[in-house]
Short mmCIF file of C-alpha atoms in Angstrom, two decimals:
data_model
loop_
_atom_site.label_atom_id
_atom_site.label_comp_id
_atom_site.label_asym_id
_atom_site.label_seq_id
_atom_site.Cartn_x
_atom_site.Cartn_y
_atom_site.Cartn_z
CA MET A 15 151.71 14.40 32.42
CA ASN A 16 151.70 18.15 33.16
CA THR A 17 147.97 18.57 33.68
CA ALA A 18 147.96 19.42 37.40
CA PRO A 19 150.59 22.22 37.42
CA GLU A 20 149.22 23.83 34.25
CA LEU A 21 145.64 23.62 35.47
CA GLN A 22 146.45 24.91 38.93
CA GLN A 23 148.23 27.90 37.43
CA LEU A 24 145.24 28.64 35.22
CA LEU A 25 142.71 28.30 38.04
CA SER A 26 144.68 30.67 40.23
CA ALA A 27 144.56 33.44 37.61
CA GLN A 28 141.54 35.18 39.13
CA THR A 29 142.63 38.68 38.10
CA LEU A 30 141.88 38.13 34.40
CA TRP A 31 139.35 40.50 32.87
CA HIS A 32 136.55 38.69 31.09
CA ALA A 33 135.35 40.35 27.91
CA GLY A 34 131.72 41.39 27.86
CA ARG A 35 130.97 40.76 31.54
CA GLY A 36 129.03 42.97 33.88
CA SER A 37 125.99 43.66 31.72
CA ALA A 38 122.46 43.05 32.95
CA LYS A 39 121.62 41.70 29.51
CA GLU A 40 124.08 38.82 29.68
CA GLY A 41 121.43 36.32 30.71
CA VAL A 42 119.35 37.16 27.62
CA GLU A 43 121.63 38.09 24.74
CA GLY A 44 124.29 35.87 23.28
CA GLN A 45 127.91 36.58 22.40
CA SER A 46 128.44 37.07 18.69
CA THR A 47 129.82 34.03 16.88
CA GLY A 48 131.72 36.32 14.50
CA HIS A 49 129.51 35.02 11.68
CA PRO A 50 126.63 37.49 11.12
CA ALA A 51 124.52 34.95 9.23
CA LEU A 52 124.77 32.47 12.10
CA ASP A 53 124.06 35.17 14.69
CA GLY A 54 120.91 35.98 12.72
CA LEU A 55 119.71 32.39 12.97
CA LEU A 56 120.18 32.00 16.70
CA PRO A 57 117.41 33.31 19.00
CA GLN A 58 119.91 34.98 21.33
CA GLY A 59 121.92 36.48 18.49
CA GLY A 60 125.04 34.41 19.15
CA TRP A 61 126.57 31.83 21.46
CA PRO A 62 124.54 31.37 24.65
CA ARG A 63 126.37 32.97 27.56
CA ARG A 64 127.34 31.00 30.68
CA ALA A 65 126.50 27.81 28.83
CA LEU A 66 127.70 24.73 27.01
CA THR A 67 127.52 24.59 23.21
CA GLU A 68 127.81 21.16 21.61
CA LEU A 69 129.28 20.79 18.11
CA LEU A 70 128.38 17.44 16.55
CA LEU A 71 130.89 16.37 13.91
CA PRO A 72 130.99 13.62 11.25
CA ALA A 73 134.80 13.74 11.46
CA ASP A 74 137.58 15.99 12.70
CA GLY A 75 138.52 18.94 10.54
CA VAL A 76 135.17 19.76 8.93
CA GLY A 77 135.38 23.45 9.81
CA GLU A 78 134.75 23.36 13.54
CA LEU A 79 137.78 25.52 14.32
CA GLN A 80 136.95 27.92 11.51
CA LEU A 81 133.56 28.29 13.16
CA LEU A 82 135.07 29.07 16.56
CA LEU A 83 138.21 31.08 15.75
CA PRO A 84 136.50 34.50 15.37
CA THR A 85 135.13 34.15 18.92
CA LEU A 86 138.44 32.92 20.32
CA ALA A 87 140.27 35.77 18.60
CA ARG A 88 137.93 38.41 19.99
CA LEU A 89 138.10 37.10 23.55
CA SER A 90 141.87 36.57 23.60
CA GLN A 91 142.54 39.99 22.08
CA ALA A 92 140.49 41.47 24.93
CA GLY A 93 142.88 39.84 27.40
CA ALA A 94 140.68 36.92 28.43
CA ALA A 95 141.97 33.37 28.73
CA VAL A 96 140.94 30.65 26.30
CA ALA A 97 141.60 27.07 27.40
CA VAL A 98 141.91 24.13 25.00
CA ILE A 99 141.64 20.79 26.79
CA ALA A 100 143.48 17.75 25.38
CA PRO A 101 142.89 18.48 21.68
CA PRO A 102 143.10 15.44 19.36
CA TYR A 103 145.70 17.29 17.27
CA LEU A 104 148.25 19.86 18.37
CA PRO A 105 146.95 23.31 17.33
CA TYR A 106 149.07 24.91 14.62
CA ALA A 107 150.09 28.14 16.33
CA PRO A 108 150.82 30.22 13.17
CA ALA A 109 147.32 29.50 11.81
CA TRP A 110 145.66 30.45 15.10
CA GLN A 111 147.74 33.61 15.27
CA ALA A 112 146.87 34.47 11.66
CA ALA A 113 143.19 34.09 12.62
CA GLY A 114 143.69 36.75 15.28
CA VAL A 115 144.09 34.62 18.40
CA SER A 116 146.42 36.16 20.98
CA LEU A 117 148.66 33.20 21.80
CA GLN A 118 149.70 34.64 25.15
CA HIS A 119 146.11 34.17 26.32
CA LEU A 120 145.75 30.67 24.88
CA GLN A 121 146.16 27.87 27.42
CA LEU A 122 146.75 24.31 26.16
CA ILE A 123 145.96 21.71 28.83
CA ASP A 124 147.61 18.33 28.23
CA ALA A 125 145.54 15.58 29.87
CA ALA A 126 145.16 11.83 29.55
CA PRO A 127 141.70 10.70 28.34
CA ARG A 128 140.66 9.71 31.87
CA ASP A 129 141.52 13.21 33.15
CA ALA A 130 140.35 15.36 30.24
CA LEU A 131 136.70 15.52 31.28
CA TRP A 132 137.68 16.56 34.80
CA ALA A 133 140.03 19.24 33.46
CA PHE A 134 137.30 20.50 31.12
CA GLU A 135 134.85 20.86 34.01
CA GLN A 136 137.37 22.55 36.30
CA CYS A 137 138.37 25.14 33.70
CA LEU A 138 134.73 25.95 32.98
CA ARG A 139 133.97 26.33 36.67
CA SER A 140 137.11 28.27 37.59
CA GLY A 141 136.05 31.78 36.62
CA ALA A 142 139.50 32.19 35.04
CA CYS A 143 138.47 31.49 31.44
CA ALA A 144 136.27 33.26 28.93
CA ALA A 145 135.99 30.15 26.74
CA VAL A 146 136.95 26.50 27.08
CA LEU A 147 137.15 23.90 24.28
CA GLY A 148 137.00 20.18 25.00
CA TRP A 149 136.56 16.88 23.17
CA PRO A 150 134.61 14.69 25.63
CA LYS A 151 134.33 11.31 23.91
CA GLN A 152 132.60 9.20 26.53
CA ALA A 153 130.58 11.84 28.38
CA ASP A 154 127.09 10.70 29.39
CA ALA A 155 124.12 12.97 30.12
CA GLN A 156 125.19 13.38 33.75
CA ALA A 157 128.71 14.44 32.74
CA LEU A 158 127.34 16.91 30.21
CA ARG A 159 125.04 18.33 32.87
CA ARG A 160 128.06 18.94 35.10
CA LEU A 161 129.76 20.75 32.22
CA GLN A 162 126.68 22.92 31.67
CA VAL A 163 126.47 23.78 35.37
CA ALA A 164 130.22 24.49 35.45
CA ALA A 165 129.93 26.88 32.50
CA ASP A 166 127.13 28.72 34.25
CA THR A 167 129.07 28.87 37.53
CA GLY A 168 132.23 30.14 35.82
CA GLN A 169 130.33 32.53 33.52
CA CYS A 170 132.12 30.90 30.61
CA LEU A 171 131.52 29.85 27.01
CA GLY A 172 131.95 26.08 26.85
CA PHE A 173 132.37 24.24 23.55
CA ALA A 174 132.13 20.43 23.50
CA LEU A 175 133.25 18.92 20.18
CA ARG A 176 131.74 15.46 19.82
CA ASP A 177 130.97 12.73 17.30
CA ARG A 178 127.74 13.21 15.36
CA LYS A 179 126.52 9.81 16.57
CA HIS A 180 125.57 11.53 19.84
CA ALA A 181 122.98 13.68 18.04
CA ALA A 182 120.27 11.11 18.78
CA ASN A 183 120.90 11.35 22.53
CA PRO A 184 119.33 14.05 24.73
CA SER A 185 121.75 16.74 25.86
CA PRO A 186 121.61 19.50 28.50
CA ALA A 187 123.72 21.76 26.26
CA ALA A 188 122.08 25.14 25.64
CA LEU A 189 122.97 24.98 21.94
CA ARG A 190 123.63 22.03 19.65
CA LEU A 191 124.97 22.45 16.11
CA GLU A 192 125.45 19.51 13.76
CA ALA A 193 127.96 19.71 10.91
CA VAL A 194 126.92 18.28 7.54
CA ARG A 195 129.32 18.35 4.59
CA GLU A 196 127.86 19.81 1.37
CA GLY A 197 130.49 19.89 -1.37
CA HIS A 198 133.16 22.42 -0.37
CA ALA A 199 131.03 23.85 2.42
CA THR A 200 129.99 22.68 5.85
CA GLN A 201 126.35 23.21 6.72
CA TRP A 202 125.73 23.80 10.42
CA GLN A 203 122.24 22.75 11.37
CA VAL A 204 120.83 23.96 14.68
CA ARG A 205 119.45 20.92 16.52
CA LYS A 206 118.65 22.68 19.80
CA CYS A 207 118.88 26.27 21.00
CA ARG A 208 118.02 28.28 24.05
CA GLY A 209 115.47 31.07 23.72
CA GLY A 210 113.31 29.76 20.91
CA PRO A 211 112.66 26.97 18.39
CA ALA A 212 115.55 25.64 16.35
CA PRO A 213 115.60 27.34 12.93
CA SER A 214 115.10 25.08 9.93
CA GLN A 215 117.66 27.02 7.86
CA ALA A 216 121.26 25.87 8.09
CA PHE A 217 124.36 28.07 8.22
CA ALA A 218 126.88 27.41 5.43
CA LEU A 219 130.54 27.83 6.29
CA ARG A 220 132.79 27.68 3.26
CA ALA A 221 136.30 26.36 3.57
CA GLY A 222 138.67 29.26 4.06
#
């Protein structure tokens, strides 16, 4: 397993420039999701900064990457690192590149299930990443709280992709979106959001 060397190299990269940092408004305004209709629904106008966002899925491959790729493309093109922790499927590099992701700033961290949660937390906390994606399967409320604190400490966008069965459980994540399939589209329903009440309207993301 190559987790330790890869992770150590990533954590030591403290000279990376992080897109969008240094503004006094960062604690209030969100980072654009790349989907204007979704930005319009969210009280902060986008992903909450320095925070964990939880995506609740009925199954893999319902449009979660399509939802995230505009953000990952923008950050990586700006020279910031994006870390992907132990994905359930190997990302298809040509598709990510076609979506605008700069592959030279994409870090894939290979970790066994018992180590993936630790790697997720360390990358969030490191200050070396602009965004970190993880698939924490067995994370309890305490583990999610650590991820939220780590994202705040590292001034990072954290995305936890989890089974929809966890929707009934409380979560410290600043934003929770639940995916619901509607024909050829995925409806993203806001279940919790920082900065205001969750909107009743869902965001429809059509298969691209």
